[in-house]
mmCIF file of C-alpha atoms in Angstrom:
data_model
loop_
_atom_site.group_PDB
_atom_site.id
_atom_site.type_symbol
_atom_site.label_atom_id
_atom_site.label_comp_id
_atom_site.label_asym_id
_atom_site.label_seq_id
_atom_site.Cartn_x
_atom_site.Cartn_y
_atom_site.Cartn_z
ATOM 1 C CA UNK A 185 -48.184 -40.770 79.207
ATOM 2 C CA UNK A 186 -47.794 -38.494 76.217
ATOM 3 C CA UNK A 187 -48.077 -40.402 73.005
ATOM 4 C CA UNK A 188 -46.687 -40.285 69.489
ATOM 5 C CA UNK A 189 -48.631 -37.990 67.159
ATOM 6 C CA UNK A 190 -48.939 -38.464 63.448
ATOM 7 C CA UNK A 191 -47.499 -41.938 63.099
ATOM 8 C CA UNK A 192 -45.510 -44.487 65.013
ATOM 9 C CA UNK A 193 -41.738 -44.520 65.115
ATOM 10 C CA UNK A 194 -40.273 -47.645 63.449
ATOM 11 C CA UNK A 195 -38.215 -48.519 66.529
ATOM 12 C CA UNK A 196 -38.107 -47.093 70.062
ATOM 13 C CA UNK A 197 -35.321 -44.630 70.807
ATOM 14 C CA UNK A 198 -32.833 -45.863 73.418
ATOM 15 C CA UNK A 199 -33.210 -44.226 76.828
ATOM 16 C CA UNK A 200 -30.856 -44.860 79.771
ATOM 17 C CA UNK A 201 -32.409 -47.800 81.573
ATOM 18 C CA UNK A 202 -32.630 -46.439 85.087
ATOM 19 C CA UNK A 203 -35.706 -46.331 87.256
ATOM 20 C CA UNK A 204 -35.262 -42.631 87.980
ATOM 21 C CA UNK A 205 -34.962 -41.710 84.293
ATOM 22 C CA UNK A 206 -37.943 -43.791 83.256
ATOM 23 C CA UNK A 207 -40.045 -42.411 86.092
ATOM 24 C CA UNK A 208 -39.069 -38.844 85.243
ATOM 25 C CA UNK A 209 -39.986 -39.260 81.577
ATOM 26 C CA UNK A 210 -43.293 -40.859 82.504
ATOM 27 C CA UNK A 211 -44.142 -37.976 84.813
ATOM 28 C CA UNK A 212 -42.952 -35.454 82.238
ATOM 29 C CA UNK A 213 -45.262 -37.049 79.680
ATOM 30 C CA UNK A 214 -48.132 -36.664 82.126
ATOM 31 C CA UNK A 215 -47.191 -33.003 82.542
ATOM 32 C CA UNK A 216 -47.408 -32.461 78.770
ATOM 33 C CA UNK A 217 -50.968 -33.751 78.775
ATOM 34 C CA UNK A 218 -52.022 -31.017 81.189
ATOM 35 C CA UNK A 219 -50.961 -28.403 78.641
ATOM 36 C CA UNK A 220 -53.563 -27.053 76.212
ATOM 37 C CA UNK A 221 -50.926 -25.929 73.698
ATOM 38 C CA UNK A 222 -49.150 -28.267 71.251
ATOM 39 C CA UNK A 223 -45.931 -29.451 72.851
ATOM 40 C CA UNK A 224 -43.253 -31.956 71.899
ATOM 41 C CA UNK A 225 -39.938 -33.232 73.217
ATOM 42 C CA UNK A 226 -37.260 -33.783 70.558
ATOM 43 C CA UNK A 227 -33.697 -35.037 70.451
ATOM 44 C CA UNK A 228 -30.813 -33.490 68.483
ATOM 45 C CA UNK A 229 -31.979 -35.267 65.317
ATOM 46 C CA UNK A 230 -35.468 -33.775 65.738
ATOM 47 C CA UNK A 231 -36.962 -37.178 66.453
ATOM 48 C CA UNK A 232 -40.113 -36.633 68.509
ATOM 49 C CA UNK A 233 -39.597 -38.434 71.807
ATOM 50 C CA UNK A 234 -43.041 -37.522 73.139
ATOM 51 C CA UNK A 235 -45.897 -35.197 72.233
ATOM 52 C CA UNK A 236 -49.213 -34.276 73.789
ATOM 53 C CA UNK A 237 -52.777 -34.525 72.509
ATOM 54 C CA UNK A 238 -52.817 -30.850 71.552
ATOM 55 C CA UNK A 239 -49.888 -31.555 69.219
ATOM 56 C CA UNK A 240 -51.763 -34.502 67.749
ATOM 57 C CA UNK A 241 -54.874 -32.347 67.229
ATOM 58 C CA UNK A 242 -52.876 -29.732 65.332
ATOM 59 C CA UNK A 243 -51.579 -32.311 62.848
ATOM 60 C CA UNK A 244 -54.542 -34.680 62.772
ATOM 61 C CA UNK A 245 -55.304 -33.997 59.091
ATOM 62 C CA UNK A 246 -51.794 -34.769 57.860
ATOM 63 C CA UNK A 247 -51.680 -37.514 55.255
ATOM 64 C CA UNK A 248 -49.332 -40.501 55.439
ATOM 65 C CA UNK A 249 -45.675 -40.137 54.504
ATOM 66 C CA UNK A 250 -42.925 -42.775 54.765
ATOM 67 C CA UNK A 251 -40.324 -40.580 56.498
ATOM 68 C CA UNK A 252 -41.795 -37.180 57.368
ATOM 69 C CA UNK A 253 -44.654 -37.590 59.832
ATOM 70 C CA UNK A 254 -44.827 -34.746 62.379
ATOM 71 C CA UNK A 255 -44.911 -37.088 65.371
ATOM 72 C CA UNK A 256 -41.855 -38.990 64.183
ATOM 73 C CA UNK A 257 -39.368 -36.351 63.025
ATOM 74 C CA UNK A 258 -40.393 -32.699 63.020
ATOM 75 C CA UNK A 259 -37.455 -31.506 60.900
ATOM 76 C CA UNK A 260 -38.368 -33.920 58.135
ATOM 77 C CA UNK A 261 -42.026 -32.942 58.387
ATOM 78 C CA UNK A 262 -41.283 -29.253 57.883
ATOM 79 C CA UNK A 263 -38.929 -29.858 54.972
ATOM 80 C CA UNK A 264 -40.413 -32.804 53.124
ATOM 81 C CA UNK A 265 -44.084 -33.391 53.890
ATOM 82 C CA UNK A 266 -46.422 -32.010 51.180
ATOM 83 C CA UNK A 267 -49.068 -31.166 53.814
ATOM 84 C CA UNK A 268 -46.744 -29.066 55.983
ATOM 85 C CA UNK A 269 -47.603 -25.781 54.283
ATOM 86 C CA UNK A 270 -51.291 -26.301 54.948
ATOM 87 C CA UNK A 271 -50.688 -26.096 58.709
ATOM 88 C CA UNK A 272 -47.466 -24.124 59.065
ATOM 89 C CA UNK A 273 -48.288 -20.667 57.749
ATOM 90 C CA UNK A 274 -45.790 -18.699 55.650
ATOM 91 C CA UNK A 275 -44.149 -22.066 55.291
ATOM 92 C CA UNK A 276 -41.002 -21.186 53.378
ATOM 93 C CA UNK A 277 -39.827 -18.062 55.178
ATOM 94 C CA UNK A 278 -41.177 -18.765 58.666
ATOM 95 C CA UNK A 279 -40.565 -22.508 58.963
ATOM 96 C CA UNK A 280 -38.368 -24.001 56.211
ATOM 97 C CA UNK A 281 -35.504 -21.514 56.281
ATOM 98 C CA UNK A 282 -35.240 -21.478 60.093
ATOM 99 C CA UNK A 283 -35.304 -25.285 60.138
ATOM 100 C CA UNK A 284 -32.613 -25.420 57.455
ATOM 101 C CA UNK A 285 -30.577 -23.173 59.724
ATOM 102 C CA UNK A 286 -31.261 -25.556 62.616
ATOM 103 C CA UNK A 287 -30.022 -28.439 60.463
ATOM 104 C CA UNK A 288 -26.868 -26.543 59.542
ATOM 105 C CA UNK A 289 -26.132 -25.865 63.210
ATOM 106 C CA UNK A 290 -26.814 -29.485 64.175
ATOM 107 C CA UNK A 291 -24.421 -30.696 61.490
ATOM 108 C CA UNK A 292 -21.722 -28.438 62.903
ATOM 109 C CA UNK A 293 -22.040 -30.203 66.263
ATOM 110 C CA UNK A 294 -22.911 -33.714 65.038
ATOM 111 C CA UNK A 295 -21.213 -33.854 61.652
ATOM 112 C CA UNK A 296 -21.115 -37.661 61.480
ATOM 113 C CA UNK A 297 -24.654 -38.261 62.676
ATOM 114 C CA UNK A 298 -26.204 -40.678 60.178
ATOM 115 C CA UNK A 299 -29.771 -39.358 60.461
ATOM 116 C CA UNK A 300 -28.769 -35.725 60.016
ATOM 117 C CA UNK A 301 -26.564 -36.702 57.091
ATOM 118 C CA UNK A 302 -29.504 -38.572 55.543
ATOM 119 C CA UNK A 303 -31.608 -35.393 55.697
ATOM 120 C CA UNK A 304 -28.749 -33.453 54.131
ATOM 121 C CA UNK A 305 -28.499 -35.982 51.277
ATOM 122 C CA UNK A 306 -32.235 -35.768 50.680
ATOM 123 C CA UNK A 307 -31.965 -31.999 50.391
ATOM 124 C CA UNK A 308 -29.074 -32.372 47.946
ATOM 125 C CA UNK A 309 -31.249 -34.533 45.693
ATOM 126 C CA UNK A 310 -33.759 -31.695 45.260
ATOM 127 C CA UNK A 311 -32.375 -28.791 43.155
ATOM 128 C CA UNK A 312 -34.679 -26.175 44.703
ATOM 129 C CA UNK A 313 -34.004 -27.211 48.281
ATOM 130 C CA UNK A 314 -30.287 -27.531 47.612
ATOM 131 C CA UNK A 315 -30.254 -23.996 46.197
ATOM 132 C CA UNK A 316 -32.125 -22.797 49.282
ATOM 133 C CA UNK A 317 -29.641 -24.508 51.623
ATOM 134 C CA UNK A 318 -26.492 -23.398 49.815
ATOM 135 C CA UNK A 319 -27.478 -19.971 48.516
ATOM 136 C CA UNK A 320 -30.828 -18.838 49.895
ATOM 137 C CA UNK A 321 -30.050 -19.578 53.543
ATOM 138 C CA UNK A 322 -26.878 -17.423 53.766
ATOM 139 C CA UNK A 323 -28.629 -14.525 51.992
ATOM 140 C CA UNK A 324 -31.643 -14.835 54.285
ATOM 141 C CA UNK A 325 -29.512 -14.862 57.438
ATOM 142 C CA UNK A 326 -27.570 -11.867 56.147
ATOM 143 C CA UNK A 327 -30.840 -9.996 55.596
ATOM 144 C CA UNK A 328 -32.680 -10.862 58.810
ATOM 145 C CA UNK A 329 -29.835 -11.621 61.215
ATOM 146 C CA UNK A 330 -28.764 -14.738 63.101
ATOM 147 C CA UNK A 331 -31.462 -14.154 65.711
ATOM 148 C CA UNK A 332 -34.105 -15.227 63.170
ATOM 149 C CA UNK A 333 -32.619 -18.730 63.086
ATOM 150 C CA UNK A 334 -33.461 -19.295 66.765
ATOM 151 C CA UNK A 335 -36.803 -20.880 67.511
ATOM 152 C CA UNK A 336 -37.201 -19.885 71.139
ATOM 153 C CA UNK A 337 -39.430 -16.823 71.288
ATOM 154 C CA UNK A 338 -40.281 -16.834 67.577
ATOM 155 C CA UNK A 339 -43.867 -16.013 66.574
ATOM 156 C CA UNK A 340 -45.160 -18.192 63.737
ATOM 157 C CA UNK A 341 -48.406 -18.420 61.789
ATOM 158 C CA UNK A 342 -50.517 -21.581 62.040
ATOM 159 C CA UNK A 343 -53.610 -22.820 60.203
ATOM 160 C CA UNK A 344 -55.192 -24.867 62.980
ATOM 161 C CA UNK A 345 -57.766 -27.480 61.878
ATOM 162 C CA UNK A 346 -59.930 -26.618 64.895
ATOM 163 C CA UNK A 347 -62.175 -23.696 63.827
ATOM 164 C CA UNK A 348 -61.951 -22.283 67.345
ATOM 165 C CA UNK A 349 -58.348 -21.443 66.511
ATOM 166 C CA UNK A 350 -58.324 -21.313 62.711
ATOM 167 C CA UNK A 351 -55.734 -18.935 61.293
ATOM 168 C CA UNK A 352 -53.731 -17.989 64.353
ATOM 169 C CA UNK A 353 -50.245 -17.350 65.640
ATOM 170 C CA UNK A 354 -48.116 -19.232 68.105
ATOM 171 C CA UNK A 355 -45.064 -18.279 70.065
ATOM 172 C CA UNK A 356 -42.503 -21.071 70.220
ATOM 173 C CA UNK A 357 -41.111 -21.566 73.717
ATOM 174 C CA UNK A 358 -38.100 -23.839 74.072
ATOM 175 C CA UNK A 359 -37.142 -25.359 77.402
ATOM 176 C CA UNK A 360 -34.664 -27.977 78.563
ATOM 177 C CA UNK A 361 -34.831 -28.956 82.244
ATOM 178 C CA UNK A 362 -31.633 -30.544 83.483
ATOM 179 C CA UNK A 363 -32.877 -34.176 83.257
ATOM 180 C CA UNK A 364 -33.965 -33.644 79.631
ATOM 181 C CA UNK A 365 -30.740 -31.822 78.814
ATOM 182 C CA UNK A 366 -28.712 -34.761 80.135
ATOM 183 C CA UNK A 367 -30.585 -37.007 77.686
ATOM 184 C CA UNK A 368 -29.973 -34.609 74.795
ATOM 185 C CA UNK A 369 -33.672 -33.641 74.704
ATOM 186 C CA UNK A 370 -35.526 -30.321 74.687
ATOM 187 C CA UNK A 371 -39.159 -29.346 74.719
ATOM 188 C CA UNK A 372 -40.787 -27.019 72.227
ATOM 189 C CA UNK A 373 -44.256 -25.658 72.893
ATOM 190 C CA UNK A 374 -46.411 -23.708 70.435
ATOM 191 C CA UNK A 375 -48.236 -21.244 72.666
ATOM 192 C CA UNK A 376 -51.395 -20.393 70.720
ATOM 193 C CA UNK A 377 -52.442 -16.749 70.534
ATOM 194 C CA UNK A 378 -55.716 -15.090 69.589
ATOM 195 C CA UNK A 379 -56.876 -16.057 66.054
ATOM 196 C CA UNK A 380 -55.842 -13.687 63.299
ATOM 197 C CA UNK A 381 -58.391 -12.113 61.007
ATOM 198 C CA UNK A 382 -58.560 -13.708 57.544
ATOM 199 C CA UNK A 383 -55.951 -12.288 55.232
ATOM 200 C CA UNK A 384 -57.039 -10.657 51.996
ATOM 201 C CA UNK A 385 -54.161 -12.160 50.064
ATOM 202 C CA UNK A 386 -54.572 -15.431 48.218
ATOM 203 C CA UNK A 387 -52.535 -18.287 49.623
ATOM 204 C CA UNK A 388 -50.234 -20.140 47.270
ATOM 205 C CA UNK A 389 -51.755 -23.480 46.257
ATOM 206 C CA UNK A 390 -50.210 -26.511 47.854
ATOM 207 C CA UNK A 391 -48.079 -28.767 45.701
ATOM 208 C CA UNK A 392 -49.548 -32.090 44.619
ATOM 209 C CA UNK A 393 -48.728 -35.089 46.745
ATOM 210 C CA UNK A 394 -45.632 -36.936 45.712
ATOM 211 C CA UNK A 395 -43.502 -33.850 45.060
ATOM 212 C CA UNK A 396 -40.594 -33.098 47.354
ATOM 213 C CA UNK A 397 -39.670 -29.526 46.386
ATOM 214 C CA UNK A 398 -41.303 -27.068 48.764
ATOM 215 C CA UNK A 399 -39.064 -24.025 48.562
ATOM 216 C CA UNK A 400 -39.966 -21.876 45.581
ATOM 217 C CA UNK A 401 -38.644 -18.523 46.770
ATOM 218 C CA UNK A 402 -35.055 -19.489 46.007
ATOM 219 C CA UNK A 403 -34.457 -20.412 42.353
ATOM 220 C CA UNK A 404 -32.024 -23.140 41.443
ATOM 221 C CA UNK A 405 -28.711 -21.750 40.153
ATOM 222 C CA UNK A 406 -28.390 -21.663 36.400
ATOM 223 C CA UNK A 407 -26.152 -24.139 34.756
#
């Protein structure tokens, strides 16, 4: 059975208690383990329902965080974990802004969802992230188009801790077989590509642990 990567969830997520559903999820977890690429199943809140060992290997060096572990909630990890930029390349433009767009869309469909609202409140408490959500996100979508907000098919840069991969790219493939769709789940797989040659540009230093602002490309509005 696929296991939780990067930390244990505080409480198990409710799943319809039928033998067929439980058996399907168990077999689906076994299927994930046959895959060599990082893969996870998430719900509409971006809670990670299951993930494979390749996913765990990608995030094995992530430090502890009370709410933003990659194997617990991937949305929170991208937005709030100080180690996210060390693994997710071009973190702000390629990961944060698309995930903010994903949050915006989720809130349109699940406006009263308490977990999504909690993420939104956490963003509002950070002036830089709030500016990115309110002002930077609309400008970015206007510049690159709505298609850039979709994850399926997107190519993203990764800094894999395994030197066999190193600095590489992945294509995100999103799938939702009917049984998963009925549960409100979907699977996202990071299909690893050939490693990229080292870039000549200097990467921006990571922020010290304990800080929550990760978006620096969008300045906070004056006043």
